CSV table of N, CA and C and ligand atoms in Angstrom, one decimal:
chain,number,residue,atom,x,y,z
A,410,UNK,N,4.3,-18.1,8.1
A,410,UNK,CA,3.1,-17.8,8.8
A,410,UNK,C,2.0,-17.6,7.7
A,411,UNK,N,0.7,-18.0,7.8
A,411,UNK,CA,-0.4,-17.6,6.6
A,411,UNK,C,-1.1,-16.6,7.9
A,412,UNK,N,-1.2,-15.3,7.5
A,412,UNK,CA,-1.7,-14.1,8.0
A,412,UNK,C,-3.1,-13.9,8.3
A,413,UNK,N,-3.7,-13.3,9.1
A,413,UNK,CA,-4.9,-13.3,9.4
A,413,UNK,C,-6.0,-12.5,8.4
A,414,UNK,N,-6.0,-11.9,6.8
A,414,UNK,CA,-6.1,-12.2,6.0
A,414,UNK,C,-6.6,-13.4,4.7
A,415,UNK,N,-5.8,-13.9,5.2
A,415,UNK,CA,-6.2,-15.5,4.3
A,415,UNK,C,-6.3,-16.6,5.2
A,416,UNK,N,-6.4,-16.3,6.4
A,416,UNK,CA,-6.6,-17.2,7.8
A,416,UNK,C,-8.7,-16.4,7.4
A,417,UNK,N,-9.2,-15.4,7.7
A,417,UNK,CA,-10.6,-15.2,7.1
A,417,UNK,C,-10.8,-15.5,5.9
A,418,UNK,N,-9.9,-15.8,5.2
A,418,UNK,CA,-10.7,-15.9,3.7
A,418,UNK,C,-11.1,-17.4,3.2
A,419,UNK,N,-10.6,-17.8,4.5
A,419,UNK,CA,-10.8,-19.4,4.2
A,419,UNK,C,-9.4,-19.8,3.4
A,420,UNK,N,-8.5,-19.5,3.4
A,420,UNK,CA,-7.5,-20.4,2.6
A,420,UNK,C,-6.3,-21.0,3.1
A,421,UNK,N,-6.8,-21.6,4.8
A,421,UNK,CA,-5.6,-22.6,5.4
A,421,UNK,C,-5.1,-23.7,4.7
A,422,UNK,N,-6.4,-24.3,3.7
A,422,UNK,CA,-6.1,-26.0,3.8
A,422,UNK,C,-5.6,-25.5,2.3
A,423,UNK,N,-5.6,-24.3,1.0
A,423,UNK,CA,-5.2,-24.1,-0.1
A,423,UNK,C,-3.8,-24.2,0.2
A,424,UNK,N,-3.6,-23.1,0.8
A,424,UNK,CA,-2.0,-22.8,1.2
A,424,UNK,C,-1.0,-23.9,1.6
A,425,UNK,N,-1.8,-24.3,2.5
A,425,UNK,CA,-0.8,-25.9,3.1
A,425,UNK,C,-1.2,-26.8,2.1
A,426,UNK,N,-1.7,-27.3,1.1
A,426,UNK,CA,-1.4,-27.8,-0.3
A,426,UNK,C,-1.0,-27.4,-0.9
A,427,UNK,N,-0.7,-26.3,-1.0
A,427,UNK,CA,-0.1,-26.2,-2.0
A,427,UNK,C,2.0,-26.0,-1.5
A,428,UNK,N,1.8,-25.6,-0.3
A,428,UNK,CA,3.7,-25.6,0.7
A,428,UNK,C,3.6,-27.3,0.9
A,429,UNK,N,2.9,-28.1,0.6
A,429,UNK,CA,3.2,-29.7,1.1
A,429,UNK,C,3.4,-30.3,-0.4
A,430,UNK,N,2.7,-29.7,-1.9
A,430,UNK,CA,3.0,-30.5,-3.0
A,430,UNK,C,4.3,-29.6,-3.5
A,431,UNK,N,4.6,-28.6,-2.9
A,431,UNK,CA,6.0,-27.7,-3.7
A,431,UNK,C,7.1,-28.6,-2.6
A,432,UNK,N,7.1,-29.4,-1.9
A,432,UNK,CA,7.9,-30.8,-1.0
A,432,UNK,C,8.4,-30.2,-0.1
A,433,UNK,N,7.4,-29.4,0.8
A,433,UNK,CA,7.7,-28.9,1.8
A,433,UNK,C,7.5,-30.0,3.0
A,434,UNK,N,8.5,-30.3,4.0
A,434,UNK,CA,8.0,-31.1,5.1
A,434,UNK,C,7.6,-29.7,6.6
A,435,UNK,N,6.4,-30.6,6.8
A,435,UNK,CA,6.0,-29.9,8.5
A,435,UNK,C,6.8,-30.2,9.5
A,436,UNK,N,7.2,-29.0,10.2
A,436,UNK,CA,8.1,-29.7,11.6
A,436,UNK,C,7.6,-29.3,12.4
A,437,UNK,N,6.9,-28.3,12.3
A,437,UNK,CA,5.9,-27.8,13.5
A,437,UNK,C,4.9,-26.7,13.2
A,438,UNK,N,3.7,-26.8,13.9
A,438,UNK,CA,2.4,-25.9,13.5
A,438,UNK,C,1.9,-25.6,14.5
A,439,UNK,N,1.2,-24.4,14.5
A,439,UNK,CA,0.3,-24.0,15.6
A,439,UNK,C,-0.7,-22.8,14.8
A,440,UNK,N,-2.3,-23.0,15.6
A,440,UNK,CA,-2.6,-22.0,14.7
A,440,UNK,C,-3.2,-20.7,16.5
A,441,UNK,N,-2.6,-20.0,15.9
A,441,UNK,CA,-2.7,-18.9,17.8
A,441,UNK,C,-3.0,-17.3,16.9
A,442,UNK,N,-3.9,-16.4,18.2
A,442,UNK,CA,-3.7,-15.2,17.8
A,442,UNK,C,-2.6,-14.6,18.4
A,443,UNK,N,-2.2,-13.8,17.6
A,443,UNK,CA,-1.1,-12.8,18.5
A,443,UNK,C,-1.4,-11.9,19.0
A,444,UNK,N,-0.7,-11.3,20.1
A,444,UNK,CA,-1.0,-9.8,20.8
A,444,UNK,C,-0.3,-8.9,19.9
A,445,UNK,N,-1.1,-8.0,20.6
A,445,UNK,CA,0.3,-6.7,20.1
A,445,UNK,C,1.7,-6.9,20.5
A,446,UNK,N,2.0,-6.9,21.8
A,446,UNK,CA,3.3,-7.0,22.5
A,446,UNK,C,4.0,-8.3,20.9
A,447,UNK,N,3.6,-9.6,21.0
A,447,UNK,CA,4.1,-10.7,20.1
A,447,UNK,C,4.2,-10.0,18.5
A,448,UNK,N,3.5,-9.7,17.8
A,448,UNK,CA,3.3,-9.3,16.8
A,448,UNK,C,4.5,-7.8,16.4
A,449,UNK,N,4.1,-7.1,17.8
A,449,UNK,CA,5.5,-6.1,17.3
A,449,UNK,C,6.9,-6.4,17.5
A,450,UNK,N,7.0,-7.6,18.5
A,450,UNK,CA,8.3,-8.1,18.7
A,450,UNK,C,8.8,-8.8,17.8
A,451,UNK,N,7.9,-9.8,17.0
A,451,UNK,CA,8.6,-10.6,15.4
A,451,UNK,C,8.6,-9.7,14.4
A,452,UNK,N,7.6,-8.3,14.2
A,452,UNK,CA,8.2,-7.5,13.0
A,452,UNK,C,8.9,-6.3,13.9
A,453,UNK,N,9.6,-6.7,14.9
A,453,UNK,CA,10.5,-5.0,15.4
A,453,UNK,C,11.6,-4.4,14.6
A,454,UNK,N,11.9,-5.4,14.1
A,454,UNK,CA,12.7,-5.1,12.4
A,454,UNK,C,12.3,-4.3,11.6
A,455,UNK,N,11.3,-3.7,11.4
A,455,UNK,CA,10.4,-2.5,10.9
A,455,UNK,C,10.2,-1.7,11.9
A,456,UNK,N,10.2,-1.8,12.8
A,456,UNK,CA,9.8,-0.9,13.8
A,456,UNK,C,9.5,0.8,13.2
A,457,UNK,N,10.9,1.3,12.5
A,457,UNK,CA,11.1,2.6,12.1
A,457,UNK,C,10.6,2.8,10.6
A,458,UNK,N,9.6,1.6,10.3
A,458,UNK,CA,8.8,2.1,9.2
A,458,UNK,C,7.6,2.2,9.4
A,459,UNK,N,7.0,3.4,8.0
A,459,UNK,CA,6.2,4.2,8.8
A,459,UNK,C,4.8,3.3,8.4
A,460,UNK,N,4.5,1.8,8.2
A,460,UNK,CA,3.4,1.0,8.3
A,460,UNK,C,3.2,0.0,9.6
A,461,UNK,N,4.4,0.4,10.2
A,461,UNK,CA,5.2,-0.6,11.4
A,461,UNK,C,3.5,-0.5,12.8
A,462,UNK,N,2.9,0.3,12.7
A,462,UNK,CA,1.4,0.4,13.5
A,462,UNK,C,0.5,-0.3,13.0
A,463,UNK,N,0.4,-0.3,12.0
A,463,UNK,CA,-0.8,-0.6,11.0
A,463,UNK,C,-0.3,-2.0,10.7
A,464,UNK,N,0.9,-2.4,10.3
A,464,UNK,CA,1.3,-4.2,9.9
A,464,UNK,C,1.3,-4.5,11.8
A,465,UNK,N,1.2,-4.3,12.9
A,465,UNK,CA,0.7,-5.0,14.1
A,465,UNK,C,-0.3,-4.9,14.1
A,466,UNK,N,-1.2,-3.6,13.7
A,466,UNK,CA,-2.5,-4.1,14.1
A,466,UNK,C,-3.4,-5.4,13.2
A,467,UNK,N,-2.7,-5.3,12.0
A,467,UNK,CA,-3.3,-6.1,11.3
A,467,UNK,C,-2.8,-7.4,11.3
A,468,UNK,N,-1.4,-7.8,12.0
A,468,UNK,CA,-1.1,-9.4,12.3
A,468,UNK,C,-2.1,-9.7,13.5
A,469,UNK,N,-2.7,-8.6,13.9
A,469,UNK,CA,-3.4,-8.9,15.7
A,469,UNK,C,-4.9,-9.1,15.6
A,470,UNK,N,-5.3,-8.7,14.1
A,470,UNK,CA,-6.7,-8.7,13.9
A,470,UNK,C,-7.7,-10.0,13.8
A,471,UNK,N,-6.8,-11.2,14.0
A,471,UNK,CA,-7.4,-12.5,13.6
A,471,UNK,C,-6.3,-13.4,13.8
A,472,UNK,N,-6.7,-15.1,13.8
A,472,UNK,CA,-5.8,-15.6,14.3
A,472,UNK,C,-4.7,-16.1,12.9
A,473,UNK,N,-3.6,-16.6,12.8
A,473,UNK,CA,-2.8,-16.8,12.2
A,473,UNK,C,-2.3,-18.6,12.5
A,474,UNK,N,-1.4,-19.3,11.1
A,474,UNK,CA,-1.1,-20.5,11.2
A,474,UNK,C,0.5,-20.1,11.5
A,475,UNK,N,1.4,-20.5,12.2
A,475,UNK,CA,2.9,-20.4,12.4
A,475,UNK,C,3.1,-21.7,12.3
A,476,UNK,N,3.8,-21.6,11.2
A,476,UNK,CA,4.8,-23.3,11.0
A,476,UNK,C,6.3,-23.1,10.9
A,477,UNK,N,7.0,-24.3,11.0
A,477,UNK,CA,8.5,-24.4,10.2
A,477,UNK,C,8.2,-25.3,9.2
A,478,UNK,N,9.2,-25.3,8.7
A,478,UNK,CA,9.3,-25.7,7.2
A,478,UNK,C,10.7,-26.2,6.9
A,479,UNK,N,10.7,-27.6,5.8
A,479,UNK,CA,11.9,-27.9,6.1
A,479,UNK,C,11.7,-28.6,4.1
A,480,UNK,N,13.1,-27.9,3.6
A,480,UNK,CA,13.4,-28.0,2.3
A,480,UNK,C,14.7,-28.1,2.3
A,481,UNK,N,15.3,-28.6,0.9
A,481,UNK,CA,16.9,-27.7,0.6
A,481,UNK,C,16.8,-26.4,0.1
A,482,UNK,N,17.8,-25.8,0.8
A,482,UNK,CA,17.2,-24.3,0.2
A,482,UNK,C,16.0,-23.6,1.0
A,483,UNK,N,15.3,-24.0,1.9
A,483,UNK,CA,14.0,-23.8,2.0
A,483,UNK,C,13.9,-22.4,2.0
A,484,UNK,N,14.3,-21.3,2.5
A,484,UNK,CA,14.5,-19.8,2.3
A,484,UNK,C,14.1,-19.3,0.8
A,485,UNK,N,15.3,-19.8,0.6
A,485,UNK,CA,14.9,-19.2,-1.1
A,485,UNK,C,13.3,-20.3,-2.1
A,486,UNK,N,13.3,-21.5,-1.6
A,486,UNK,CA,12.1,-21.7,-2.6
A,486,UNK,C,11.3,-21.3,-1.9
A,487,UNK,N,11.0,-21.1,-0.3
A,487,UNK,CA,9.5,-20.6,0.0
A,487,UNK,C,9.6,-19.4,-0.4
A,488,UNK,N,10.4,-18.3,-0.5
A,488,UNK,CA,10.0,-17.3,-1.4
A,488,UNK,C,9.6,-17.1,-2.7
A,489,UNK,N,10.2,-18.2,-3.4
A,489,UNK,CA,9.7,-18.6,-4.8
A,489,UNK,C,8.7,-18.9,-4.7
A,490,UNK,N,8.1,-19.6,-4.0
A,490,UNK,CA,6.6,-20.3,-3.8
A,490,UNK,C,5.5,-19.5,-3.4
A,491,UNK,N,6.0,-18.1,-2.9
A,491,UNK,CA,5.1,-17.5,-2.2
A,491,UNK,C,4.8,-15.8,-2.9
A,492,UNK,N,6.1,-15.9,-4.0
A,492,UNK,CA,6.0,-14.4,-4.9
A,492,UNK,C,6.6,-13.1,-4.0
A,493,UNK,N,6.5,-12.2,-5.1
A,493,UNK,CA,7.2,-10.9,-4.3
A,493,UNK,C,6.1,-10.3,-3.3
A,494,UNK,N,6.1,-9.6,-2.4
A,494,UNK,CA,5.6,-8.8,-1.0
A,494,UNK,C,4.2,-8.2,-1.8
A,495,UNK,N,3.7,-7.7,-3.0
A,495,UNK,CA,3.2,-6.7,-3.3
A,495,UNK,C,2.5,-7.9,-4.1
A,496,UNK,N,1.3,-8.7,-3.9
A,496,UNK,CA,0.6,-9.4,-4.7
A,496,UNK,C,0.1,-9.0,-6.0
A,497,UNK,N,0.1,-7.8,-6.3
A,497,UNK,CA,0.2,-7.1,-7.8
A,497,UNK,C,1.3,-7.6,-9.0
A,498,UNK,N,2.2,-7.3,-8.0
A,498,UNK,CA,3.8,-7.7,-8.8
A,498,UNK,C,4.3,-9.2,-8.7
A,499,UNK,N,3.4,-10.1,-8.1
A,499,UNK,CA,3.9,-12.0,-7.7
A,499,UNK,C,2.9,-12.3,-8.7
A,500,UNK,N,4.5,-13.7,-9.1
A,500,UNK,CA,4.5,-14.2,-10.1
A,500,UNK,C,2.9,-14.9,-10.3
A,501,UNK,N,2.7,-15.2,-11.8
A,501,UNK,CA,1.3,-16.2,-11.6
A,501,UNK,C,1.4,-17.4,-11.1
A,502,UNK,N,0.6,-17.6,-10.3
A,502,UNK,CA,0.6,-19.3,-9.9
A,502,UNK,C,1.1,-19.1,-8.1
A,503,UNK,N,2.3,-18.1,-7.4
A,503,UNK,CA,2.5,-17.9,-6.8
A,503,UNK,C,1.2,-17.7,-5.7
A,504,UNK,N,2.1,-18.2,-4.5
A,504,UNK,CA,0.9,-17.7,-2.9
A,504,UNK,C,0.0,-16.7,-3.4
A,505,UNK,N,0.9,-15.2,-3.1
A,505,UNK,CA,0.6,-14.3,-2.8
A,505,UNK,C,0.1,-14.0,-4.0
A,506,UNK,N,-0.2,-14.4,-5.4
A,506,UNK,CA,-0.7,-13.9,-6.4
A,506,UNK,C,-2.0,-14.7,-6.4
A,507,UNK,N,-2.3,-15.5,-5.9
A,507,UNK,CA,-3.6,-16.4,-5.6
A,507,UNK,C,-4.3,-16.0,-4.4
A,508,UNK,N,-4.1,-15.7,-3.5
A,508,UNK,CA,-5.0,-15.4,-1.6
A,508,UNK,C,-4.7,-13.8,-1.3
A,509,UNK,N,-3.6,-12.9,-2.1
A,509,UNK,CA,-3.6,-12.0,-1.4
A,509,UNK,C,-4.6,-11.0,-1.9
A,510,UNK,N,-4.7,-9.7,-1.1
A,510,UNK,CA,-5.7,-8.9,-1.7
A,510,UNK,C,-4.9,-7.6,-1.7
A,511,UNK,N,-3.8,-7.3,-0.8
A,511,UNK,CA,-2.5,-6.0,-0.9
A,511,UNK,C,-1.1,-6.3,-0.2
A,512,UNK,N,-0.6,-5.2,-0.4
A,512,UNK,CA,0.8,-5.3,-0.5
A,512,UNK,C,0.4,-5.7,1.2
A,513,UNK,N,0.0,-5.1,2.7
A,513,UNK,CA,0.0,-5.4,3.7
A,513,UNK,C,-0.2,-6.9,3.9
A,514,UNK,N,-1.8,-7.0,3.2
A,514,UNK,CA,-2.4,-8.2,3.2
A,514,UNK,C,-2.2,-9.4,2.6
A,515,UNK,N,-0.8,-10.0,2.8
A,515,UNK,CA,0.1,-10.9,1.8
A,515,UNK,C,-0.5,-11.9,1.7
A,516,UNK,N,-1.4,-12.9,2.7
A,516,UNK,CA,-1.5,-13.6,3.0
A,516,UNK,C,-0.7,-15.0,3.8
A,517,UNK,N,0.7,-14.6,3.7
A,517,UNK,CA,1.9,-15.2,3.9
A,517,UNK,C,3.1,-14.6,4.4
A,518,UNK,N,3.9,-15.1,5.4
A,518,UNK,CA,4.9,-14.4,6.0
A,518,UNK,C,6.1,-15.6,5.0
A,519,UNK,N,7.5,-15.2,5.0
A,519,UNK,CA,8.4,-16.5,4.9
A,519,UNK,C,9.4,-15.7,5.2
A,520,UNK,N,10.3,-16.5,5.9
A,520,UNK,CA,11.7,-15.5,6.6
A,520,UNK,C,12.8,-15.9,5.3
A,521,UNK,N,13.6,-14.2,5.6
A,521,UNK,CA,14.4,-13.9,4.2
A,521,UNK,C,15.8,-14.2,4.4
A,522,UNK,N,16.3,-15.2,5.2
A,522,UNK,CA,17.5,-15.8,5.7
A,522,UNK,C,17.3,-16.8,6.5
A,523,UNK,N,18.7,-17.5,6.3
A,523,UNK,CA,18.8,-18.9,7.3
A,523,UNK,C,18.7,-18.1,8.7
A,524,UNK,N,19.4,-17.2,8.6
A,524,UNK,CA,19.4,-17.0,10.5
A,524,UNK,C,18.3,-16.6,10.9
A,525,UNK,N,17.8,-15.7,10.3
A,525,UNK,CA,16.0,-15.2,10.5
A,525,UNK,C,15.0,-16.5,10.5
A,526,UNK,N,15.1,-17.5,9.4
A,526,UNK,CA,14.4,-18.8,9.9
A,526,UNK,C,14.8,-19.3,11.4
A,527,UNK,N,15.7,-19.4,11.6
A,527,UNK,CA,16.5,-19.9,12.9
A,527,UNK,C,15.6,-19.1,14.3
A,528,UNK,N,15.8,-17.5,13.8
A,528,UNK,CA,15.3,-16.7,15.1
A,528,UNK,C,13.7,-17.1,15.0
A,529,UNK,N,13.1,-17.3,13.9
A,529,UNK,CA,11.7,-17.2,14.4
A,529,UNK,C,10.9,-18.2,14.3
A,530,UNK,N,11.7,-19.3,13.7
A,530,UNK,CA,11.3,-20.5,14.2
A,530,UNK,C,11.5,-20.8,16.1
A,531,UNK,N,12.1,-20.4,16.4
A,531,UNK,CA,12.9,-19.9,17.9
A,531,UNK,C,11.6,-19.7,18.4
A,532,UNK,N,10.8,-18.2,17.6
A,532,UNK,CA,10.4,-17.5,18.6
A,532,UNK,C,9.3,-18.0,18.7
A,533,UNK,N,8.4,-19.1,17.5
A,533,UNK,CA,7.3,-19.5,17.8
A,533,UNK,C,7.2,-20.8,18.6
A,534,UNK,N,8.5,-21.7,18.5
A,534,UNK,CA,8.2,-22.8,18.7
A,534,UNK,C,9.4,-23.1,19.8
A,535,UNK,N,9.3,-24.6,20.9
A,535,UNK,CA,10.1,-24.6,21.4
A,535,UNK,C,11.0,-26.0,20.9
A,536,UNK,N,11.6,-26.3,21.2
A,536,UNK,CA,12.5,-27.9,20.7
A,536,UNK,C,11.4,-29.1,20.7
A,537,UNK,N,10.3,-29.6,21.7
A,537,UNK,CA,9.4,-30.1,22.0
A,537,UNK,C,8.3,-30.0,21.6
A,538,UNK,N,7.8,-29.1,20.7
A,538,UNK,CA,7.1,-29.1,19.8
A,538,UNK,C,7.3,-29.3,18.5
A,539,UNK,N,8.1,-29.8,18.1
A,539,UNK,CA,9.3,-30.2,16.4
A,539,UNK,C,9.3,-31.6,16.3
A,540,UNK,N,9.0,-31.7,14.7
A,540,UNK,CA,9.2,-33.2,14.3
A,540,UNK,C,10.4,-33.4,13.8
B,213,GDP,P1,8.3,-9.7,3.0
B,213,GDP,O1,9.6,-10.2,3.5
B,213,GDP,O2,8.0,-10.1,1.6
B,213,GDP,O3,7.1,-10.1,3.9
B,213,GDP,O4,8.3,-8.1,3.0
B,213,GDP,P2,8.9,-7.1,4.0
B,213,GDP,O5,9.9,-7.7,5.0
B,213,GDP,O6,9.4,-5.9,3.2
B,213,GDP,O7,7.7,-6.5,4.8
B,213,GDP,C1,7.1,-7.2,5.9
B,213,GDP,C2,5.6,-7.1,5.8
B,213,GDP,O8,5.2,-5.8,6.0
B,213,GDP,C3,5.0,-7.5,4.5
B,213,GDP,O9,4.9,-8.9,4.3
B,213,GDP,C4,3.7,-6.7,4.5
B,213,GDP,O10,2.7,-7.5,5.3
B,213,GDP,C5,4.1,-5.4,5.2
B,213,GDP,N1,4.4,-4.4,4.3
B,213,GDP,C6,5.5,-4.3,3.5
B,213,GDP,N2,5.5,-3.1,2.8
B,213,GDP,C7,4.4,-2.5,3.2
B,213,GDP,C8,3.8,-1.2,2.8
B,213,GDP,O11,4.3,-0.5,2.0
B,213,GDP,N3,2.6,-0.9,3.5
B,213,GDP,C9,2.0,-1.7,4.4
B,213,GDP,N4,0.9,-1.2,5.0
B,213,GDP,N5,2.5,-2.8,4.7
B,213,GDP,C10,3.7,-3.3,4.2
C-alpha cells in the first residue's frame, strides 16, 4: 500500500518507480479511500496497541494506492526496498527514508509474510482483478 501520507505529498508515480525498477511486476492496483470499518479490519492485528485509533484514523485520512506485487522472495525484498517502520532508522536510498515523515507516517505498507501477502492481497483484490 503507499499511505495516504505520501498519496498528499505527491509521491505515487516516485514510489511506483522506484517498486517497478527494484523488478517488481504489477498484478493488481487500485487507488480507493478506506473507511474506518476497512482500515481497522486490515490492521486488527494491532488492535490491542495503544496507536491502533490513531494508525485508522490516519489510513482513513486520504485516499491510498493497494497493489500486489510479484518477485522471488517478494516479502523479504519489498521490505528491503522499503526500510525499517521508523523512517529515522531506514536504510539510505530506502522508501521510507525518502517519502516518509514518521514512524506512523511510513508512507508505505508491505506485508511481513507469505501468508499475510496471501490474506491481504485477498482482502483488497478479487481473482478478476489480477494479471
Ligand atoms: P510495518 O510492518 O513496518 O508496517 O510495522 P508494524 O507492523 O510494526 O506497524 C504497522 C504500522 O503501524 C506501521 O507501518 C505504522 O504506520 C504504524 N506504527 C507502528 N509503530 C507505531 C508507533 O509507535 N506509533 C504510531 N503512531 N504508529 C505506529
Amino acid at each position: 500500500m503507499i499511505k495516504p501520507d505520501a498519496v498528499s505529498n505527491g509521491h505515487i508515480g516516485a514510489i511506483l518507480n522506484d517498486i517497478i525498477a527494484g523488478g517488481f511486476k504489477i498484478i493488481a492496483m487500485k487507488y480507493i479511500r478506506l473507511s474506518k470499518e476497512t482500515a481497522g479490519a486490515f490492521y486488527a492485528v494491532h488492535a490491542a496497541r495503544p496507536f491502533y485509533g490513531e494508525l485508522v484514523d490516519f489510513m482513513t485520512s486520504g485516499p491510498i494506492v493497494a497493489a500486489i506485487l510479484e518477485k522471488d522472495s517478494a516479502v523479504e525484498a519489498f521490505r528491503k526496498l522499503i526500510g525499517a517502520t521508523d523512517p529515522a532508522k531506514a536504510e539510505a536510498g530506502t522508501i521510507r527514508n525518502k517519502y516518509a515523515k514518521s514512524i506512523e507516517a511510513n508512507a508505505v505498507h508491505g506485508s511481513d509474510s507469505d501468508d499475510n501477502a496471501e490474506i491481504e492481497g485477498n482482502f483488497f483484490f478479487s481473482q478478476v482483478e489480477r494479471f
